[in-house]
Amino acid sequence: VLGASGSGNTLTQPADVTASNGTASGSLSSTVAGTKTITATVNGVAITPTADVVVSAAAISAAQSLVSLNPTSVTAGGSGTTATVTVRDAFDNPIAGATVVLATNAAGTSITQPVATTDANGVATGTIAATLVTPTTVSATANGVALTQTAALTVVAGAVSAAQSSVEASTASIVAGSGSSTITVTARDANGNTIAGANVALAVSGTGASFDQASGTTDAAGVFTATLSGTVAGLRTVSATIAGTPITE
């Protein structure tokens, strides 16, 4: 009677008693990689010698392998996220020594590929950074096999940039007492991504000029608008602060 250590084993016992030369044979198959120690008893007597069989992982399984990100949300222009790829066979055994290549579907991303093949746990890591706020999907191949699972990366805008943000007037000249100009404030980060939900405060120089709303928050497109009117002639300068950052144009 044959026995084997570990799990996932299927043993086919000898079909008959020992032959005239004292031998009997069976077979071992397994779904779990590792070293299996084969034991035997003959008529209930445990045989002292044993034999070791090494079960290796099967071929890469695109469906069983994994792609994950930590964190799953990053700031545009920031340090990025760590992409972890775990390569497995169809039986969930890790596959060491596989070459992993990361990719994304979005512009504005920079990828640092894994510096080594997968380790004993089937794992390889790289980094992904982004400068554009856009839906981003991270994918991977292992030894050229495209893995089924992908990971979604959320990219959010960075801090307000005074240089990239703007204050614009729809018209540079209005008639006192009757005319008006629409003031448009657009909040952007250093990479030009618009910033939603930013607090805006407007100011105007001189006297006799006012806004219909002097403060508020930017909309989903990063825009806040107000109407400027005046009763006193003269040059006026409109300025804004966005999230506490002065913007003058």
Tab-separated table of C-alpha atoms in Angstrom:
chain	number	residue	atom	x	y	z
A	1	VAL	CA	0.000	0.000	0.000
A	2	LEU	CA	1.425	3.347	-1.050
A	3	GLY	CA	1.156	6.647	0.785
A	4	ALA	CA	2.245	10.216	0.014
A	5	SER	CA	2.823	13.310	2.126
A	6	GLY	CA	1.163	16.630	1.470
A	7	SER	CA	-2.194	17.451	-0.054
A	8	GLY	CA	-3.816	17.336	-3.462
A	9	ASN	CA	-2.486	13.844	-4.151
A	10	THR	CA	-4.090	11.031	-6.102
A	11	LEU	CA	-2.480	7.620	-5.574
A	12	THR	CA	-3.164	4.627	-7.763
A	13	GLN	CA	-2.360	1.566	-5.703
A	14	PRO	CA	-0.608	-1.490	-7.196
A	15	ALA	CA	-3.119	-3.558	-9.101
A	16	ASP	CA	-1.748	-6.851	-7.832
A	17	VAL	CA	0.564	-8.461	-5.309
A	18	THR	CA	4.313	-8.313	-5.813
A	19	ALA	CA	5.731	-10.028	-8.868
A	20	SER	CA	8.237	-12.849	-8.762
A	21	ASN	CA	11.044	-10.292	-8.490
A	22	GLY	CA	9.349	-8.739	-5.463
A	23	THR	CA	8.160	-5.539	-7.159
A	24	ALA	CA	4.799	-3.853	-7.361
A	25	SER	CA	4.044	-0.459	-8.920
A	26	GLY	CA	1.490	2.277	-8.545
A	27	SER	CA	1.315	5.932	-9.596
A	28	LEU	CA	1.077	9.405	-8.065
A	29	SER	CA	-0.438	12.568	-9.441
A	30	SER	CA	-0.997	15.825	-7.574
A	31	THR	CA	-2.531	19.270	-7.995
A	32	VAL	CA	-0.431	20.859	-5.229
A	33	ALA	CA	3.188	21.677	-5.982
A	34	GLY	CA	5.922	20.656	-3.567
A	35	THR	CA	8.033	17.708	-2.480
A	36	LYS	CA	6.031	14.552	-1.830
A	37	THR	CA	7.474	11.753	0.276
A	38	ILE	CA	6.320	8.344	-0.921
A	39	THR	CA	5.942	5.575	1.674
A	40	ALA	CA	4.864	1.963	1.421
A	41	THR	CA	3.730	-0.944	3.571
A	42	VAL	CA	4.060	-4.558	2.580
A	43	ASN	CA	1.680	-6.932	4.309
A	44	GLY	CA	1.269	-4.262	6.983
A	45	VAL	CA	5.034	-3.808	7.527
A	46	ALA	CA	6.244	-0.228	6.987
A	47	ILE	CA	9.167	-0.096	4.585
A	48	THR	CA	11.963	2.079	5.966
A	49	PRO	CA	13.283	3.612	2.736
A	50	THR	CA	11.115	6.336	1.257
A	51	ALA	CA	11.254	8.238	-2.040
A	52	ASP	CA	10.793	11.950	-2.726
A	53	VAL	CA	8.951	13.242	-5.774
A	54	VAL	CA	8.985	16.943	-6.658
A	55	VAL	CA	5.711	18.207	-8.108
A	56	SER	CA	6.232	21.441	-10.083
A	57	ALA	CA	3.653	24.088	-10.875
A	58	ALA	CA	1.762	23.663	-14.136
A	59	ALA	CA	1.537	26.251	-16.929
A	60	ILE	CA	0.546	29.843	-16.170
A	61	SER	CA	-3.191	30.287	-15.756
A	62	ALA	CA	-4.453	33.640	-17.044
A	63	ALA	CA	-7.642	33.232	-15.000
A	64	GLN	CA	-6.035	32.245	-11.676
A	65	SER	CA	-3.285	34.869	-11.692
A	66	LEU	CA	-3.889	38.202	-9.962
A	67	VAL	CA	-3.201	41.915	-10.481
A	68	SER	CA	-3.657	44.261	-7.513
A	69	LEU	CA	-2.831	47.882	-6.611
A	70	ASN	CA	-1.955	49.510	-3.305
A	71	PRO	CA	-3.257	52.151	-3.058
A	72	THR	CA	-6.039	52.039	-5.653
A	73	SER	CA	-6.296	55.854	-5.782
A	74	VAL	CA	-3.376	58.216	-6.446
A	75	THR	CA	-2.815	61.944	-6.842
A	76	ALA	CA	-1.830	63.201	-10.285
A	77	GLY	CA	1.862	64.006	-10.220
A	78	GLY	CA	2.360	62.061	-6.981
A	79	SER	CA	4.480	59.043	-6.127
A	80	GLY	CA	2.010	56.559	-7.611
A	81	THR	CA	0.932	53.077	-6.602
A	82	THR	CA	2.529	49.656	-6.179
A	83	ALA	CA	1.276	47.065	-8.652
A	84	THR	CA	1.536	43.475	-7.415
A	85	VAL	CA	1.191	40.582	-9.837
A	86	THR	CA	0.778	37.044	-8.508
A	87	VAL	CA	1.327	34.365	-11.125
A	88	ARG	CA	-0.390	31.002	-10.552
A	89	ASP	CA	-1.231	27.821	-12.401
A	90	ALA	CA	-4.737	26.419	-12.803
A	91	PHE	CA	-4.477	24.781	-9.359
A	92	ASP	CA	-3.449	28.012	-7.564
A	93	ASN	CA	0.190	26.981	-7.248
A	94	PRO	CA	2.535	29.997	-7.389
A	95	ILE	CA	4.916	30.114	-10.340
A	96	ALA	CA	8.429	31.367	-9.673
A	97	GLY	CA	10.729	32.806	-12.332
A	98	ALA	CA	8.032	34.310	-14.574
A	99	THR	CA	8.730	37.593	-16.377
A	100	VAL	CA	5.977	40.120	-15.681
A	101	VAL	CA	5.259	43.179	-17.838
A	102	LEU	CA	2.821	45.860	-16.654
A	103	ALA	CA	0.716	48.084	-18.933
A	104	THR	CA	-2.059	50.691	-18.710
A	105	ASN	CA	-4.726	51.908	-21.112
A	106	ALA	CA	-4.318	55.606	-20.270
A	107	ALA	CA	-2.062	58.438	-21.389
A	108	GLY	CA	-0.040	60.271	-18.786
A	109	THR	CA	1.077	57.174	-16.893
A	110	SER	CA	4.646	56.145	-16.171
A	111	ILE	CA	5.457	52.527	-15.368
A	112	THR	CA	8.426	51.128	-13.489
A	113	GLN	CA	8.519	47.492	-14.504
A	114	PRO	CA	9.398	44.725	-11.995
A	115	VAL	CA	13.173	44.511	-11.631
A	116	ALA	CA	13.124	40.724	-11.232
A	117	THR	CA	11.078	37.703	-12.200
A	118	THR	CA	8.442	36.345	-9.831
A	119	ASP	CA	9.706	35.082	-6.488
A	120	ALA	CA	8.970	31.780	-4.752
A	121	ASN	CA	5.456	33.043	-3.992
A	122	GLY	CA	4.838	33.852	-7.655
A	123	VAL	CA	4.955	37.598	-6.924
A	124	ALA	CA	6.524	40.479	-8.848
A	125	THR	CA	5.966	44.193	-8.145
A	126	GLY	CA	6.308	47.446	-10.061
A	127	THR	CA	5.065	51.018	-9.696
A	128	ILE	CA	2.673	53.161	-11.696
A	129	ALA	CA	2.387	56.943	-11.489
A	130	ALA	CA	0.019	59.237	-13.381
A	131	THR	CA	-0.257	62.888	-14.318
A	132	LEU	CA	-3.705	62.935	-15.942
A	133	VAL	CA	-7.074	62.502	-14.264
A	134	THR	CA	-8.608	59.775	-16.389
A	135	PRO	CA	-10.031	56.281	-15.801
A	136	THR	CA	-7.024	53.958	-15.803
A	137	THR	CA	-6.864	50.183	-16.075
A	138	VAL	CA	-3.693	48.306	-15.167
A	139	SER	CA	-3.012	44.969	-16.890
A	140	ALA	CA	-0.126	42.520	-16.976
A	141	THR	CA	1.420	39.691	-18.916
A	142	ALA	CA	3.474	36.837	-17.456
A	143	ASN	CA	5.876	35.118	-19.835
A	144	GLY	CA	3.789	36.663	-22.609
A	145	VAL	CA	0.474	35.326	-21.278
A	146	ALA	CA	-2.099	38.116	-20.906
A	147	LEU	CA	-3.638	37.811	-17.444
A	148	THR	CA	-7.426	37.936	-17.336
A	149	GLN	CA	-7.717	40.051	-14.216
A	150	THR	CA	-7.002	43.777	-14.375
A	151	ALA	CA	-6.999	46.482	-11.706
A	152	ALA	CA	-8.724	49.876	-11.765
A	153	LEU	CA	-6.658	52.910	-10.753
A	154	THR	CA	-8.365	56.160	-9.735
A	155	VAL	CA	-6.350	59.313	-10.401
A	156	VAL	CA	-7.404	62.488	-8.585
A	157	ALA	CA	-6.265	66.043	-9.219
A	158	GLY	CA	-3.406	67.489	-7.201
A	159	ALA	CA	-3.209	70.779	-5.308
A	160	VAL	CA	-4.301	74.067	-6.891
A	161	SER	CA	-1.654	75.584	-9.162
A	162	ALA	CA	-1.635	79.382	-9.413
A	163	ALA	CA	0.219	79.109	-12.723
A	164	GLN	CA	-2.244	76.674	-14.329
A	165	SER	CA	-5.486	78.118	-12.907
A	166	SER	CA	-7.157	81.090	-14.532
A	167	VAL	CA	-9.475	84.070	-14.048
A	168	GLU	CA	-11.156	85.325	-17.204
A	169	ALA	CA	-13.686	88.053	-18.036
A	170	SER	CA	-16.181	87.599	-20.860
A	171	THR	CA	-15.720	91.256	-21.773
A	172	ALA	CA	-13.041	93.714	-20.707
A	173	SER	CA	-15.279	96.787	-20.992
A	174	ILE	CA	-18.766	97.386	-19.570
A	175	VAL	CA	-21.086	100.386	-19.287
A	176	ALA	CA	-21.517	101.760	-15.774
A	177	GLY	CA	-24.963	101.055	-14.421
A	178	SER	CA	-26.103	98.750	-17.203
A	179	GLY	CA	-23.340	96.463	-18.407
A	180	SER	CA	-21.915	93.291	-16.896
A	181	SER	CA	-19.088	90.831	-17.461
A	182	THR	CA	-19.054	87.138	-16.666
A	183	ILE	CA	-16.034	86.184	-14.579
A	184	THR	CA	-14.925	82.577	-15.050
A	185	VAL	CA	-12.505	80.970	-12.617
A	186	THR	CA	-11.013	77.609	-13.577
A	187	ALA	CA	-9.135	75.619	-10.950
A	188	ARG	CA	-6.306	73.390	-12.224
A	189	ASP	CA	-3.432	71.466	-10.687
A	190	ALA	CA	0.194	71.594	-11.853
A	191	ASN	CA	-0.535	69.080	-14.626
A	192	GLY	CA	-3.526	71.008	-15.971
A	193	ASN	CA	-6.193	68.741	-14.480
A	194	THR	CA	-9.325	70.617	-13.478
A	195	ILE	CA	-10.275	70.538	-9.797
A	196	ALA	CA	-13.900	70.088	-8.742
A	197	GLY	CA	-15.256	71.257	-5.379
A	198	ALA	CA	-12.556	73.879	-4.759
A	199	ASN	CA	-13.529	76.939	-2.719
A	200	VAL	CA	-13.326	80.184	-4.729
A	201	ALA	CA	-13.389	83.777	-3.422
A	202	LEU	CA	-13.481	86.781	-5.780
A	203	ALA	CA	-12.332	90.342	-5.180
A	204	VAL	CA	-12.357	93.517	-7.289
A	205	SER	CA	-10.316	96.685	-6.905
A	206	GLY	CA	-11.771	100.157	-6.557
A	207	THR	CA	-15.311	101.183	-5.651
A	208	GLY	CA	-18.720	100.818	-7.217
A	209	ALA	CA	-18.222	97.293	-8.569
A	210	SER	CA	-19.739	94.075	-7.240
A	211	PHE	CA	-20.403	90.437	-8.029
A	212	ASP	CA	-23.724	88.625	-7.986
A	213	GLN	CA	-21.857	85.936	-5.985
A	214	ALA	CA	-18.402	86.588	-4.650
A	215	SER	CA	-17.670	83.050	-3.468
A	216	GLY	CA	-18.613	79.464	-4.119
A	217	THR	CA	-17.162	76.135	-5.247
A	218	THR	CA	-16.028	74.889	-8.615
A	219	ASP	CA	-18.286	72.504	-10.503
A	220	ALA	CA	-17.404	69.091	-11.940
A	221	ALA	CA	-15.432	70.820	-14.711
A	222	GLY	CA	-13.426	72.850	-12.185
A	223	VAL	CA	-15.259	76.070	-13.058
A	224	PHE	CA	-16.860	78.815	-10.949
A	225	THR	CA	-18.660	81.779	-12.564
A	226	ALA	CA	-19.948	85.087	-11.290
A	227	THR	CA	-21.296	88.273	-12.859
A	228	LEU	CA	-19.485	91.579	-12.331
A	229	SER	CA	-21.300	94.900	-12.679
A	230	GLY	CA	-20.384	98.465	-11.689
A	231	THR	CA	-21.711	101.943	-11.253
A	232	VAL	CA	-18.451	103.881	-11.163
A	233	ALA	CA	-16.301	104.278	-14.275
A	234	GLY	CA	-12.649	103.266	-14.182
A	235	LEU	CA	-10.257	100.368	-14.498
A	236	ARG	CA	-10.986	97.451	-12.183
A	237	THR	CA	-8.803	94.423	-11.455
A	238	VAL	CA	-10.510	91.150	-10.628
A	239	SER	CA	-8.623	88.593	-8.568
A	240	ALA	CA	-9.490	85.232	-7.054
A	241	THR	CA	-8.280	82.791	-4.491
A	242	ILE	CA	-8.845	79.064	-4.995
A	243	ALA	CA	-8.533	76.912	-1.899
A	244	GLY	CA	-6.512	79.741	-0.373
A	245	THR	CA	-4.150	80.105	-3.349
A	246	PRO	CA	-4.174	83.616	-4.891
A	247	ILE	CA	-4.917	83.677	-8.641
A	248	THR	CA	-4.513	87.001	-10.458
A	249	GLU	CA	-4.996	87.456	-14.195
